[in-house]
PDB file of C-alpha atoms in Angstrom:
ATOM      1  CA  MET A  14     124.364  74.894  75.190  1.00 48.00           C
ATOM      2  CA  GLU A  15     120.814  74.591  76.094  1.00 50.00           C
ATOM      3  CA  ARG A  16     118.248  72.372  74.074  1.00 51.00           C
ATOM      4  CA  HIS A  17     114.859  72.927  72.881  1.00 46.00           C
ATOM      5  CA  PRO A  18     112.428  71.307  75.327  1.00 46.00           C
ATOM      6  CA  LEU A  19     110.099  69.807  72.468  1.00 41.00           C
ATOM      7  CA  ASP A  20     112.681  68.333  70.088  1.00 42.00           C
ATOM      8  CA  GLY A  21     116.141  68.615  71.698  1.00 48.00           C
ATOM      9  CA  ARG A  22     117.745  70.916  69.167  1.00 47.00           C
ATOM     10  CA  PRO A  23     120.574  73.038  70.689  1.00 48.00           C
ATOM     11  CA  TYR A  24     120.351  76.797  70.848  1.00 58.00           C
ATOM     12  CA  GLU A  25     122.178  79.664  72.466  1.00 86.00           C
ATOM     13  CA  ALA A  26     120.901  81.173  75.668  1.00 93.00           C
ATOM     14  CA  ILE A  27     122.095  83.732  78.161  1.00 96.00           C
ATOM     15  CA  GLU A  28     121.134  84.039  81.941  1.00 97.00           C
ATOM     16  CA  ALA A  29     119.567  87.434  82.643  1.00 98.00           C
ATOM     17  CA  GLN A  30     117.595  89.016  85.438  1.00 98.00           C
ATOM     18  CA  ILE A  31     113.864  89.370  84.535  1.00 99.00           C
ATOM     19  CA  GLY A  32     111.743  91.619  86.479  1.00 98.00           C
ATOM     20  CA  TYR A  33     108.521  90.168  88.186  1.00 98.00           C
ATOM     21  CA  LEU A  34     105.733  91.394  90.283  1.00 97.00           C
ATOM     22  CA  VAL A  35     105.707  90.017  93.855  1.00 97.00           C
ATOM     23  CA  ASP A  36     102.214  89.062  94.784  1.00 93.00           C
ATOM     24  CA  THR A  37     101.074  90.776  98.076  1.00 91.00           C
ATOM     25  CA  ASP A  38      97.446  90.783  97.604  1.00 87.00           C
ATOM     26  CA  GLU A  39      97.685  94.476  96.988  1.00 88.00           C
ATOM     27  CA  LYS A  40      96.649  95.896  93.576  1.00 91.00           C
ATOM     28  CA  PRO A  41      99.726  97.973  92.380  1.00 88.00           C
ATOM     29  CA  THR A  42      99.376 101.286  90.628  1.00 90.00           C
ATOM     30  CA  PHE A  43     101.524 102.914  87.962  1.00 79.00           C
ATOM     31  CA  PHE A  44     101.610 106.771  87.768  1.00 83.00           C
ATOM     32  CA  HIS A  45     102.669 108.018  84.228  1.00 74.00           C
ATOM     33  CA  SER A  46     103.660 111.561  83.839  1.00 74.00           C
ATOM     34  CA  TYR A  47     103.617 113.579  80.689  1.00 72.00           C
ATOM     35  CA  GLU A  48     106.600 115.782  81.858  1.00 74.00           C
ATOM     36  CA  PRO A  49     109.708 115.070  79.869  1.00 70.00           C
ATOM     37  CA  GLY A  50     112.219 112.902  81.703  1.00 71.00           C
ATOM     38  CA  VAL A  51     109.978 112.240  84.697  1.00 74.00           C
ATOM     39  CA  PRO A  52     110.154 108.417  85.377  1.00 76.00           C
ATOM     40  CA  THR A  53     107.128 106.265  86.029  1.00 77.00           C
ATOM     41  CA  GLN A  54     106.061 105.932  89.718  1.00 83.00           C
ATOM     42  CA  HIS A  55     104.628 102.701  90.992  1.00 82.00           C
ATOM     43  CA  THR A  56     103.324 101.098  94.189  1.00 85.00           C
ATOM     44  CA  GLY A  57     103.798  97.236  94.711  1.00 88.00           C
ATOM     45  CA  THR A  58     106.774  95.065  95.184  1.00 92.00           C
ATOM     46  CA  ARG A  59     109.014  93.761  92.391  1.00 94.00           C
ATOM     47  CA  GLU A  60     111.798  91.249  92.217  1.00 98.00           C
ATOM     48  CA  LEU A  61     114.518  90.130  89.705  1.00 98.00           C
ATOM     49  CA  ARG A  62     114.817  86.397  88.827  1.00 98.00           C
ATOM     50  CA  ALA A  63     117.566  84.839  86.997  1.00 98.00           C
ATOM     51  CA  MET A  64     116.161  83.185  83.814  1.00 98.00           C
ATOM     52  CA  PRO A  65     117.519  81.692  80.645  1.00 97.00           C
ATOM     53  CA  VAL A  66     116.712  83.964  77.761  1.00 98.00           C
ATOM     54  CA  ARG A  67     117.010  82.184  74.364  1.00 96.00           C
ATOM     55  CA  ASN A  68     118.492  83.662  71.296  1.00 96.00           C
ATOM     56  CA  GLY A  69     115.631  83.482  68.812  1.00 96.00           C
ATOM     57  CA  ARG A  70     118.061  83.909  65.996  1.00 94.00           C
ATOM     58  CA  THR A  71     119.700  80.669  66.702  1.00 91.00           C
ATOM     59  CA  MET A  72     116.499  78.797  66.977  1.00 88.00           C
ATOM     60  CA  GLU A  73     115.195  76.848  63.844  1.00 73.00           C
ATOM     61  CA  GLU A  74     111.490  77.221  64.801  1.00 78.00           C
ATOM     62  CA  SER A  75     109.523  80.025  63.227  1.00 89.00           C
ATOM     63  CA  PHE A  76     107.683  82.205  65.824  1.00 96.00           C
ATOM     64  CA  THR A  77     104.015  83.148  64.918  1.00 97.00           C
ATOM     65  CA  LEU A  78     101.460  85.357  66.274  1.00 98.00           C
ATOM     66  CA  ALA A  79      98.925  82.460  66.451  1.00 97.00           C
ATOM     67  CA  LEU A  80     101.197  79.963  68.270  1.00 97.00           C
ATOM     68  CA  ASN A  81     103.736  82.031  70.205  1.00 97.00           C
ATOM     69  CA  GLY A  82     101.865  85.455  70.430  1.00 98.00           C
ATOM     70  CA  PHE A  83     104.718  87.285  68.559  1.00 98.00           C
ATOM     71  CA  CYS A  84     106.980  87.151  65.513  1.00 98.00           C
ATOM     72  CA  ILE A  85     109.892  89.074  64.149  1.00 97.00           C
ATOM     73  CA  VAL A  86     109.750  90.324  60.544  1.00 97.00           C
ATOM     74  CA  PRO A  87     112.120  92.323  58.203  1.00 97.00           C
ATOM     75  CA  HIS A  88     110.272  95.672  57.684  1.00 98.00           C
ATOM     76  CA  HIS A  89     111.877  98.857  56.145  1.00 98.00           C
ATOM     77  CA  SER A  90     110.157 102.157  57.030  1.00 98.00           C
ATOM     78  CA  ALA A  91     110.226 105.272  55.020  1.00 99.00           C
ATOM     79  CA  VAL A  92     110.318 107.248  58.161  1.00 98.00           C
ATOM     80  CA  THR A  93     113.677 109.053  58.708  1.00 98.00           C
ATOM     81  CA  ASP A  94     113.014 110.550  61.977  1.00 98.00           C
ATOM     82  CA  PHE A  95     110.864 108.608  64.513  1.00 98.00           C
ATOM     83  CA  TYR A  96     110.680 111.579  66.934  1.00 97.00           C
ATOM     84  CA  ASP A  97     108.992 113.616  64.244  1.00 98.00           C
ATOM     85  CA  ASP A  98     105.118 113.197  64.980  1.00 98.00           C
ATOM     86  CA  ALA A  99     104.232 114.465  61.431  1.00 98.00           C
ATOM     87  CA  GLN A 100     106.163 111.419  59.947  1.00 99.00           C
ATOM     88  CA  LEU A 101     104.561 109.021  62.281  1.00 98.00           C
ATOM     89  CA  SER A 102     100.990 110.219  61.440  1.00 98.00           C
ATOM     90  CA  GLY A 103     101.674 110.777  57.668  1.00 98.00           C
ATOM     91  CA  VAL A 104     103.796 107.775  56.998  1.00 99.00           C
ATOM     92  CA  TYR A 105     104.352 105.301  59.846  1.00 99.00           C
ATOM     93  CA  ASP A 106     100.727 104.799  60.726  1.00 99.00           C
ATOM     94  CA  HIS A 107      99.961 103.616  57.252  1.00 99.00           C
ATOM     95  CA  GLU A 108     103.043 101.300  57.179  1.00 99.00           C
ATOM     96  CA  VAL A 109     102.053  99.708  60.540  1.00 99.00           C
ATOM     97  CA  GLU A 110      98.423  99.284  59.583  1.00 99.00           C
ATOM     98  CA  ALA A 111      99.459  97.417  56.354  1.00 99.00           C
ATOM     99  CA  LEU A 112     101.994  95.253  58.182  1.00 99.00           C
ATOM    100  CA  VAL A 113      99.577  94.165  60.992  1.00 99.00           C
ATOM    101  CA  ARG A 114      96.735  93.662  58.491  1.00 98.00           C
ATOM    102  CA  GLU A 115      98.849  91.219  56.370  1.00 98.00           C
ATOM    103  CA  LYS A 116     100.328  89.225  59.492  1.00 98.00           C
ATOM    104  CA  MET A 117      97.142  89.029  61.436  1.00 98.00           C
ATOM    105  CA  GLY A 118      94.841  88.269  58.326  1.00 97.00           C
ATOM    106  CA  ALA A 119      92.782  91.378  59.489  1.00 98.00           C
ATOM    107  CA  THR A 120      90.193  93.412  57.584  1.00 98.00           C
ATOM    108  CA  ARG A 121      90.812  96.592  59.563  1.00 98.00           C
ATOM    109  CA  VAL A 122      93.644  97.993  61.657  1.00 99.00           C
ATOM    110  CA  VAL A 123      93.537 101.270  63.668  1.00 99.00           C
ATOM    111  CA  VAL A 124      96.784 102.664  65.053  1.00 99.00           C
ATOM    112  CA  PHE A 125      96.034 104.534  68.242  1.00 98.00           C
ATOM    113  CA  ASP A 126      99.242 105.109  70.252  1.00 96.00           C
ATOM    114  CA  HIS A 127     103.051 105.416  69.831  1.00 97.00           C
ATOM    115  CA  THR A 128     105.392 105.248  72.746  1.00 95.00           C
ATOM    116  CA  ARG A 129     109.106 106.063  72.531  1.00 96.00           C
ATOM    117  CA  ARG A 130     111.439 104.564  75.026  1.00 96.00           C
ATOM    118  CA  SER A 131     115.131 105.044  75.853  1.00 95.00           C
ATOM    119  CA  SER A 132     117.376 103.604  78.468  1.00 95.00           C
ATOM    120  CA  ASP A 133     119.225 106.956  78.905  1.00 93.00           C
ATOM    121  CA  GLN A 134     117.883 109.616  81.127  1.00 91.00           C
ATOM    122  CA  SER A 135     119.234 112.566  79.346  1.00 93.00           C
ATOM    123  CA  LEU A 136     117.513 111.176  76.017  1.00 94.00           C
ATOM    124  CA  ARG A 137     114.238 110.620  77.785  1.00 92.00           C
ATOM    125  CA  ALA A 138     114.279 114.114  78.953  1.00 90.00           C
ATOM    126  CA  ALA A 139     115.278 115.593  75.593  1.00 92.00           C
ATOM    127  CA  ASN A 140     112.669 113.531  73.509  1.00 92.00           C
ATOM    128  CA  ASN A 141     109.897 113.143  76.170  1.00 88.00           C
ATOM    129  CA  SER A 142     110.328 109.374  75.926  1.00 92.00           C
ATOM    130  CA  ARG A 143     109.854 106.781  78.668  1.00 90.00           C
ATOM    131  CA  GLU A 144     112.126 104.206  80.258  1.00 91.00           C
ATOM    132  CA  PRO A 145     112.147 100.582  79.224  1.00 94.00           C
ATOM    133  CA  ALA A 146     109.534  98.557  80.763  1.00 94.00           C
ATOM    134  CA  SER A 147     111.256  96.466  83.492  1.00 94.00           C
ATOM    135  CA  VAL A 148     108.567  94.038  84.725  1.00 97.00           C
ATOM    136  CA  ALA A 149     106.995  91.230  82.717  1.00 98.00           C
ATOM    137  CA  HIS A 150     103.532  92.411  81.549  1.00 97.00           C
ATOM    138  CA  THR A 151     100.917  92.597  79.061  1.00 97.00           C
ATOM    139  CA  ASP A 152      99.385  96.096  78.439  1.00 96.00           C
ATOM    140  CA  TYR A 153      95.589  95.332  78.820  1.00 97.00           C
ATOM    141  CA  THR A 154      93.027  93.410  80.832  1.00 97.00           C
ATOM    142  CA  ASP A 155      89.529  92.512  79.712  1.00 97.00           C
ATOM    143  CA  TRP A 156      88.254  95.731  81.422  1.00 97.00           C
ATOM    144  CA  SER A 157      90.819  98.192  79.973  1.00 97.00           C
ATOM    145  CA  ALA A 158      90.776  96.593  76.680  1.00 98.00           C
ATOM    146  CA  ALA A 159      86.952  96.967  76.242  1.00 97.00           C
ATOM    147  CA  LYS A 160      87.243 100.609  77.772  1.00 97.00           C
ATOM    148  CA  ARG A 161      89.974 101.567  75.221  1.00 97.00           C
ATOM    149  CA  LEU A 162      88.025 100.050  72.396  1.00 98.00           C
ATOM    150  CA  GLY A 163      85.056 102.239  73.261  1.00 97.00           C
ATOM    151  CA  GLU A 164      87.295 105.290  73.358  1.00 97.00           C
ATOM    152  CA  ILE A 165      89.265 104.710  70.183  1.00 98.00           C
ATOM    153  CA  VAL A 166      86.765 102.807  67.893  1.00 98.00           C
ATOM    154  CA  PRO A 167      83.207 103.517  69.311  1.00 97.00           C
ATOM    155  CA  ASP A 168      81.617 101.967  66.246  1.00 96.00           C
ATOM    156  CA  ALA A 169      83.294  98.651  66.898  1.00 97.00           C
ATOM    157  CA  ASP A 170      81.133  95.655  67.989  1.00 96.00           C
ATOM    158  CA  PRO A 171      82.746  94.471  71.236  1.00 94.00           C
ATOM    159  CA  ALA A 172      81.001  91.026  70.845  1.00 96.00           C
ATOM    160  CA  ARG A 173      82.924  90.275  67.722  1.00 97.00           C
ATOM    161  CA  ARG A 174      86.687  89.241  67.796  1.00 98.00           C
ATOM    162  CA  TYR A 175      89.206  91.994  68.103  1.00 98.00           C
ATOM    163  CA  ALA A 176      92.798  92.238  69.310  1.00 99.00           C
ATOM    164  CA  ILE A 177      95.342  94.682  70.412  1.00 99.00           C
ATOM    165  CA  VAL A 178      98.705  94.251  68.678  1.00 99.00           C
ATOM    166  CA  ASN A 179     102.007  96.167  69.149  1.00 99.00           C
ATOM    167  CA  VAL A 180     104.672  96.838  66.589  1.00 99.00           C
ATOM    168  CA  TRP A 181     108.142  97.466  68.309  1.00 99.00           C
ATOM    169  CA  ARG A 182     111.289  98.405  66.819  1.00 99.00           C
ATOM    170  CA  PRO A 183     114.576 100.151  67.441  1.00 98.00           C
ATOM    171  CA  ILE A 184     114.799 103.635  65.950  1.00 98.00           C
ATOM    172  CA  THR A 185     118.609 104.205  65.848  1.00 96.00           C
ATOM    173  CA  LEU A 186     120.787 103.852  62.975  1.00 95.00           C
ATOM    174  CA  ASP A 187     123.043 101.421  64.997  1.00 95.00           C
ATOM    175  CA  PRO A 188     121.837  97.958  66.118  1.00 96.00           C
ATOM    176  CA  CYS A 189     120.234  97.759  69.557  1.00 97.00           C
ATOM    177  CA  GLU A 190     122.927  96.401  71.916  1.00 95.00           C
ATOM    178  CA  SER A 191     121.339  97.441  75.262  1.00 97.00           C
ATOM    179  CA  TRP A 192     118.159  96.741  77.134  1.00 98.00           C
ATOM    180  CA  PRO A 193     116.711  94.515  74.470  1.00 98.00           C
ATOM    181  CA  LEU A 194     113.046  93.293  74.460  1.00 98.00           C
ATOM    182  CA  ALA A 195     112.470  89.621  75.732  1.00 99.00           C
ATOM    183  CA  LEU A 196     109.151  87.869  74.980  1.00 99.00           C
ATOM    184  CA  CYS A 197     107.561  84.842  76.572  1.00 98.00           C
ATOM    185  CA  ASP A 198     106.411  82.024  74.440  1.00 97.00           C
ATOM    186  CA  GLY A 199     102.672  82.183  74.795  1.00 95.00           C
ATOM    187  CA  ARG A 200     102.412  78.352  75.161  1.00 95.00           C
ATOM    188  CA  ALA A 201     104.382  78.933  78.549  1.00 96.00           C
ATOM    189  CA  VAL A 202     102.164  81.590  80.015  1.00 95.00           C
ATOM    190  CA  ASP A 203      99.765  80.579  82.723  1.00 96.00           C
ATOM    191  CA  THR A 204      97.409  83.400  83.351  1.00 95.00           C
ATOM    192  CA  SER A 205      96.841  82.514  87.063  1.00 96.00           C
ATOM    193  CA  TYR A 206     100.260  83.958  87.659  1.00 98.00           C
ATOM    194  CA  MET A 207      99.202  87.350  86.251  1.00 97.00           C
ATOM    195  CA  ARG A 208      97.771  90.223  88.339  1.00 96.00           C
ATOM    196  CA  ALA A 209      95.937  93.451  87.304  1.00 95.00           C
ATOM    197  CA  VAL A 210      97.830  96.597  87.778  1.00 94.00           C
ATOM    198  CA  GLN A 211      96.129 100.061  87.616  1.00 92.00           C
ATOM    199  CA  ARG A 212      97.678 102.549  85.278  1.00 89.00           C
ATOM    200  CA  ARG A 213      97.094 106.312  85.813  1.00 86.00           C
ATOM    201  CA  THR A 214      97.758 109.415  84.071  1.00 82.00           C
ATOM    202  CA  ILE A 215      96.640 112.916  84.550  1.00 82.00           C
ATOM    203  CA  ASP A 216      93.665 112.299  82.396  1.00 82.00           C
ATOM    204  CA  ARG A 217      93.038 108.516  82.055  1.00 85.00           C
ATOM    205  CA  VAL A 218      92.825 105.365  84.224  1.00 90.00           C
ATOM    206  CA  GLY A 219      93.547 101.890  82.766  1.00 92.00           C
ATOM    207  CA  GLU A 220      94.734  98.417  83.654  1.00 95.00           C
ATOM    208  CA  SER A 221      97.709  96.241  82.636  1.00 95.00           C
ATOM    209  CA  ARG A 222      98.561  92.761  83.716  1.00 96.00           C
ATOM    210  CA  HIS A 223     101.926  91.958  85.375  1.00 97.00           C
ATOM    211  CA  SER A 224     103.344  88.548  85.880  1.00 98.00           C
ATOM    212  CA  THR A 225     104.539  86.967  89.056  1.00 98.00           C
ATOM    213  CA  PHE A 226     107.442  84.431  88.772  1.00 99.00           C
ATOM    214  CA  ASP A 227     106.874  81.227  87.104  1.00 98.00           C
ATOM    215  CA  VAL A 228     109.826  78.967  86.508  1.00 98.00           C
ATOM    216  CA  ARG A 229     108.026  77.562  83.299  1.00 97.00           C
ATOM    217  CA  HIS A 230     108.427  80.793  81.402  1.00 98.00           C
ATOM    218  CA  ARG A 231     110.219  80.433  78.143  1.00 97.00           C
ATOM    219  CA  TRP A 232     111.944  83.842  77.382  1.00 98.00           C
ATOM    220  CA  ILE A 233     113.278  84.619  73.875  1.00 98.00           C
ATOM    221  CA  TYR A 234     115.102  87.687  72.549  1.00 98.00           C
ATOM    222  CA  PHE A 235     116.542  88.831  69.212  1.00 97.00           C
ATOM    223  CA  PRO A 236     119.953  90.307  69.778  1.00 96.00           C
ATOM    224  CA  ARG A 237     121.267  93.353  67.754  1.00 96.00           C
ATOM    225  CA  MET A 238     117.900  94.329  66.264  1.00 97.00           C
ATOM    226  CA  THR A 239     118.020  96.974  63.657  1.00 97.00           C
ATOM    227  CA  ARG A 240     115.469  99.650  62.622  1.00 97.00           C
ATOM    228  CA  ASP A 241     114.811  97.458  59.495  1.00 98.00           C
ATOM    229  CA  GLU A 242     113.287  94.799  61.759  1.00 98.00           C
ATOM    230  CA  ALA A 243     110.053  94.798  63.668  1.00 98.00           C
ATOM    231  CA  ILE A 244     108.605  92.616  66.476  1.00 98.00           C
ATOM    232  CA  ILE A 245     104.861  92.146  66.232  1.00 99.00           C
ATOM    233  CA  LEU A 246     103.271  90.961  69.595  1.00 98.00           C
ATOM    234  CA  LYS A 247      99.853  90.473  70.878  1.00 98.00           C
ATOM    235  CA  ASN A 248      98.833  92.510  73.888  1.00 97.00           C
ATOM    236  CA  TYR A 249      95.177  91.249  73.948  1.00 98.00           C
ATOM    237  CA  ASP A 250      93.027  88.901  71.863  1.00 98.00           C
ATOM    238  CA  THR A 251      89.293  88.051  72.393  1.00 98.00           C
ATOM    239  CA  ILE A 252      89.720  84.648  70.663  1.00 97.00           C
ATOM    240  CA  ASP A 253      89.393  81.831  73.201  1.00 93.00           C
ATOM    241  CA  ASP A 254      89.695  78.541  71.217  1.00 94.00           C
ATOM    242  CA  GLY A 255      92.301  76.853  73.461  1.00 91.00           C
ATOM    243  CA  ARG A 256      94.946  76.908  70.596  1.00 93.00           C
ATOM    244  CA  THR A 257      95.537  80.535  69.572  1.00 96.00           C
ATOM    245  CA  ALA A 258      97.799  82.552  71.792  1.00 96.00           C
ATOM    246  CA  LYS A 259      96.062  85.423  73.521  1.00 96.00           C
ATOM    247  CA  GLN A 260      99.030  87.574  74.491  1.00 96.00           C
ATOM    248  CA  ALA A 261     102.805  87.713  74.710  1.00 96.00           C
ATOM    249  CA  LEU A 262     104.340  88.701  77.974  1.00 98.00           C
ATOM    250  CA  HIS A 263     107.261  91.034  77.400  1.00 98.00           C
ATOM    251  CA  VAL A 264     109.861  92.853  79.346  1.00 99.00           C
ATOM    252  CA  SER A 265     113.129  94.741  78.704  1.00 98.00           C
ATOM    253  CA  PHE A 266     116.227  93.342  80.475  1.00 98.00           C
ATOM    254  CA  ASP A 267     119.797  94.222  81.175  1.00 97.00           C
ATOM    255  CA  ASP A 268     121.668  92.204  78.751  1.00 96.00           C
ATOM    256  CA  PRO A 269     124.928  90.876  80.377  1.00 95.00           C
ATOM    257  CA  THR A 270     126.517  90.466  77.087  1.00 94.00           C
ATOM    258  CA  SER A 271     126.138  94.116  76.014  1.00 94.00           C
ATOM    259  CA  PRO A 272     129.560  95.566  75.064  1.00 93.00           C
ATOM    260  CA  PRO A 273     130.848  98.137  77.570  1.00 92.00           C
ATOM    261  CA  ASP A 274     130.455 100.993  74.858  1.00 94.00           C
ATOM    262  CA  ALA A 275     126.879  99.889  73.842  1.00 95.00           C
ATOM    263  CA  LYS A 276     124.894 102.945  72.871  1.00 96.00           C
ATOM    264  CA  PRO A 277     121.567 103.596  74.764  1.00 96.00           C
ATOM    265  CA  ARG A 278     118.412 101.826  73.513  1.00 98.00           C
ATOM    266  CA  GLU A 279     116.074 104.001  71.688  1.00 98.00           C
ATOM    267  CA  SER A 280     112.837 102.267  70.426  1.00 98.00           C
ATOM    268  CA  ILE A 281     109.127 102.941  69.533  1.00 99.00           C
ATOM    269  CA  GLU A 282     106.246 100.685  70.081  1.00 98.00           C
ATOM    270  CA  THR A 283     102.918 101.281  68.210  1.00 99.00           C
ATOM    271  CA  ARG A 284      99.713 100.042  69.447  1.00 98.00           C
ATOM    272  CA  THR A 285      96.857  98.971  67.113  1.00 99.00           C
ATOM    273  CA  PHE A 286      93.272  97.762  67.258  1.00 99.00           C
ATOM    274  CA  VAL A 287      92.688  94.708  64.926  1.00 99.00           C
ATOM    275  CA  PHE A 288      89.510  93.613  63.474  1.00 98.00           C
ATOM    276  CA  PHE A 289      88.638  90.481  61.601  1.00 97.00           C
ATOM    277  CA  ASP A 290      85.379  91.120  59.806  1.00 85.00           C
TER     278      ASP A 290
END
């Protein structure tokens, strides 16, 4: 039984392989295809490192966006089919905007992207979804966040505080038992270990940040998440007060405790721009 580094309380942890970027002084590139079932291609070198991943459900602390960069909340959605784009735009966008506005204390929230993922190749091909992200990362750099802001919310003032926040949830009726999402406590993220990675599609160029290995990382996951729960995580925040978490590294991992008959993971992540005045 591991113990919390701050106060010595016990909690459960598993050892899992976490994907990291290897720093070779080369800027890696990701190539995303819009063709159903076509996997993401990438340059650069990756490695797997064995790391403890703590069970957030057994930890007495409350995770917050301000302190840790993420939180988990109960959240029922009226959406019955998360593969139905009409339900996403007609129902889910409004639900997500209200949820993020409440949890971030925001005055305005703009949904701008949905990404569905599955750990099963046949489901990816059938539903035009992507594979789980397998390297520790955040979705934006300073450059790509400002670029995307200008594309999505051109009337926003980039000199004022804004954030990019994701809402992640499983979308199957059964609990998620394979390839769960792990999140790194924002207090344990040293940005000097992070590297810019170019992201390319047929019509857009962006950047994300991938992390090289840091033994100080503190990984947390929430096993058997249901579609009535959501993880809210920061991908980017312009605030720089030395106290507030600016991002949450995240990654999917092959859970060694998954049952042999675990169903494939199916999930959706929704990206939002968040404004405060």
